[in-house]
Coordinates of N, CA, C and O in Angstrom, one line a residue:
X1 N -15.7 0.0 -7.6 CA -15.5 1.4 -7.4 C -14.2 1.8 -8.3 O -13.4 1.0 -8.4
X2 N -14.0 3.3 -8.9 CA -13.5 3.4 -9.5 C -11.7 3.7 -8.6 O -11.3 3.8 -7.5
X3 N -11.2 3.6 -9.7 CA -9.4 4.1 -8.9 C -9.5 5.3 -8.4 O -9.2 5.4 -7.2
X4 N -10.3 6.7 -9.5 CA -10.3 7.8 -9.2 C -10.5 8.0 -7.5 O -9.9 8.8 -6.8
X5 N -11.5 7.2 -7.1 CA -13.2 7.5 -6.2 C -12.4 7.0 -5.2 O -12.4 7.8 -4.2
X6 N -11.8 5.8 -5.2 CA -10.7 5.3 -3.9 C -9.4 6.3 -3.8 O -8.9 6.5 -2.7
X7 N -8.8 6.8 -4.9 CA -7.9 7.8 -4.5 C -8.4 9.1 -3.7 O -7.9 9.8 -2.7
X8 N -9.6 9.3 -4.4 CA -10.3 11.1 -3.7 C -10.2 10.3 -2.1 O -9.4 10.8 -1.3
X9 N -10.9 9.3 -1.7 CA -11.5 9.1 -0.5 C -9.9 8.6 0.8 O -9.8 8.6 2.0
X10 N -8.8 8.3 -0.4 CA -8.0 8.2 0.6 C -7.2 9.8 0.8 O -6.6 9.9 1.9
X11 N -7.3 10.8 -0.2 CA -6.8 11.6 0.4 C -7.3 12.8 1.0 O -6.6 13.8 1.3
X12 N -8.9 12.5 1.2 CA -9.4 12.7 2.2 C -9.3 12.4 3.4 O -9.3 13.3 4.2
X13 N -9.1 11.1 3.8 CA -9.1 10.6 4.8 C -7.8 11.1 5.7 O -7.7 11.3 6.9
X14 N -6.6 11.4 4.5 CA -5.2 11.5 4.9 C -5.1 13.3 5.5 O -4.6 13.9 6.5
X15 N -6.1 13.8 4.3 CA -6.3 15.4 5.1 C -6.9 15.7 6.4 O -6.4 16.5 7.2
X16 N -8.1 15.0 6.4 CA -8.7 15.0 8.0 C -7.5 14.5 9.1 O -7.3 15.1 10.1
X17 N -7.0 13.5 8.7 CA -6.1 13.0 9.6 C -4.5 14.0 9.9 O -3.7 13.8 10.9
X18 N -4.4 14.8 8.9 CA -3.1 15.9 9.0 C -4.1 17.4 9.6 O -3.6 18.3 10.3
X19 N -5.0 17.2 9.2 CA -5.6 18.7 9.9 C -6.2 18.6 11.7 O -6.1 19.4 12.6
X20 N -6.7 17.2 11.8 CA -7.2 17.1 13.3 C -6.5 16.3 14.2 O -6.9 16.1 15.4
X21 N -5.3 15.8 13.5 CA -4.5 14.7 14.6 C -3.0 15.4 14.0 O -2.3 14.8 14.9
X22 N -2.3 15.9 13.5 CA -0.8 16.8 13.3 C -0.4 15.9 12.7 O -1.1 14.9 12.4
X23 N 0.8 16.0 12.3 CA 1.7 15.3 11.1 C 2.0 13.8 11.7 O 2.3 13.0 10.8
X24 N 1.9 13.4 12.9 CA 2.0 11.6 13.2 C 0.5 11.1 12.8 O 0.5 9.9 12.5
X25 N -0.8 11.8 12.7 CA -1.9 11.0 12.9 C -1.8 10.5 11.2 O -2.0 9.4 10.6
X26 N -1.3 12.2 10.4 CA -1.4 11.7 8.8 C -0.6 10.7 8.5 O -0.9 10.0 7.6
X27 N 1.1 10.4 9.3 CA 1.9 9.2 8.8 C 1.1 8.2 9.1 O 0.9 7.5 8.2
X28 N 0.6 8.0 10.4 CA 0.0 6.5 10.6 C -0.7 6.2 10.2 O -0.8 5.0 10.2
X29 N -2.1 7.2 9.5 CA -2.9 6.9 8.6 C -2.9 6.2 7.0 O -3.6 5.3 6.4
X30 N -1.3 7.1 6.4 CA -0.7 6.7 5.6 C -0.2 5.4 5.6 O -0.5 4.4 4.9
X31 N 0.6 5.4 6.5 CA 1.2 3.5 6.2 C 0.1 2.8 6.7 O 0.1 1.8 5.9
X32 N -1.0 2.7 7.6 CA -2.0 1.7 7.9 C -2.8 1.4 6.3 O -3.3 0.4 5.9
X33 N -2.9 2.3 5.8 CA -3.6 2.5 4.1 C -2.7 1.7 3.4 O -3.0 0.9 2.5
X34 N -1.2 2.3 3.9 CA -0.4 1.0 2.4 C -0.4 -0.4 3.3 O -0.2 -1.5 2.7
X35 N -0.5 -0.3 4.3 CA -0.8 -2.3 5.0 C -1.9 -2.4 3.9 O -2.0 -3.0 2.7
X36 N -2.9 -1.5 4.9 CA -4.3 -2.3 3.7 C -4.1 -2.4 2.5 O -5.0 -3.1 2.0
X37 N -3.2 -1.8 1.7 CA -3.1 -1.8 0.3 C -2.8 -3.2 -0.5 O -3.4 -3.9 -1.4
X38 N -1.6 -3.4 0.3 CA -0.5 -4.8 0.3 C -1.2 -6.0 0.9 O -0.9 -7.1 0.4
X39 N -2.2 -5.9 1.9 CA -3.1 -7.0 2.2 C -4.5 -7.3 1.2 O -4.8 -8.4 1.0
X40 N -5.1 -6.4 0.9 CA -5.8 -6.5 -0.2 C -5.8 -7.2 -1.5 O -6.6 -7.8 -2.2
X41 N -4.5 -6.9 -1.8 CA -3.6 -7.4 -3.0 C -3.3 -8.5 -2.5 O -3.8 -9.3 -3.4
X42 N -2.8 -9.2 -1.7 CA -2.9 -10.5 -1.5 C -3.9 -11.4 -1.2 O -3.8 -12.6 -1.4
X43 N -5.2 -10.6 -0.6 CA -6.2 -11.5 -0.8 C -7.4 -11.4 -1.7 O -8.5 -11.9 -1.5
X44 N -6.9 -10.6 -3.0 CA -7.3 -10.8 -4.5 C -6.5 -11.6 -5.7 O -6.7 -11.9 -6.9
X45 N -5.8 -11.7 -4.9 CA -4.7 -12.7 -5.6 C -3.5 -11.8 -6.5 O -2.6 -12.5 -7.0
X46 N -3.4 -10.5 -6.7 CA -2.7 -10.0 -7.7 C -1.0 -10.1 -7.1 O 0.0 -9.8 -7.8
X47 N -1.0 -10.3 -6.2 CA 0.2 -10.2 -5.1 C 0.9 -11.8 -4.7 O 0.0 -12.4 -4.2
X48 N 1.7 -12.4 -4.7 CA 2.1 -13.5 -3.7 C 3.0 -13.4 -2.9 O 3.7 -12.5 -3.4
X49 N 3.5 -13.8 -2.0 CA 4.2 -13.8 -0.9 C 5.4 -14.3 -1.4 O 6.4 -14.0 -0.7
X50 N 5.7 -15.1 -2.7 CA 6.9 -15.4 -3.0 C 7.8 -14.3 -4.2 O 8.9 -14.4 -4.8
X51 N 7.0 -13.4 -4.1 CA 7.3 -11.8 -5.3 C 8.2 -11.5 -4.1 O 9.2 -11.2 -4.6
X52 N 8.1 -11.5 -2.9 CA 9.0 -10.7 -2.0 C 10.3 -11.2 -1.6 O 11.3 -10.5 -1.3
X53 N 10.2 -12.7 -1.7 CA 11.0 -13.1 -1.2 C 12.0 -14.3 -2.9 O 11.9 -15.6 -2.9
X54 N 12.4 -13.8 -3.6 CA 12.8 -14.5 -4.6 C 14.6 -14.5 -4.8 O 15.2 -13.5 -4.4
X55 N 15.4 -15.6 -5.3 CA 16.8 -15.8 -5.2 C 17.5 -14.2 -5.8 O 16.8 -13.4 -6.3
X56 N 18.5 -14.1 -5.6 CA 19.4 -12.8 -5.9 C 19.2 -12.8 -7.1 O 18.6 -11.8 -7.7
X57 N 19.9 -14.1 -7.9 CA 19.9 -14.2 -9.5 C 19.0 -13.9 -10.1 O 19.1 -13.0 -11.0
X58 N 17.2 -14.6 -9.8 CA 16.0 -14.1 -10.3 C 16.2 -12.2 -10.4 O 16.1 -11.5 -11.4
X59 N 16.5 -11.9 -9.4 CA 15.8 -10.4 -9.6 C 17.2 -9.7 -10.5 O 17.0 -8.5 -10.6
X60 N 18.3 -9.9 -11.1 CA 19.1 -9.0 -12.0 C 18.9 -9.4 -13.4 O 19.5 -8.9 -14.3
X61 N 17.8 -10.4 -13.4 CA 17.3 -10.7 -14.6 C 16.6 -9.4 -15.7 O 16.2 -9.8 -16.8

């Protein structure tokens, strides 16, 4: 599926959710979508668990 086709459908999803549940149904809609996002990504492999957690020195590189 395209990027496009997954963006339309999530902000769809995010408008239904701001129009029939008020501005908490659209936050929790929103962050449960960026879980799924960041879980996805780890179990396609583009993501590892050690990207988050790396020494001080690594990251001012």
């Amino acid at each position: 599926m395209k990027m496009a086709v997954v963006g339309m459908i999530a902000g769809m999803a995010l408008g239904f959710a701001g129009y029939f549940g008020g501005f908490g149904a659209f936050l929790l809609v929103a962050a449960l979508g960026a879980v799924g996002f960041v879980v996805g990504l780890f179990l396609q492999g583009d993501l590892e668990l050690g990207d988050f957690f790396r020494a001080r020195d690594e990251r001012r590189r």
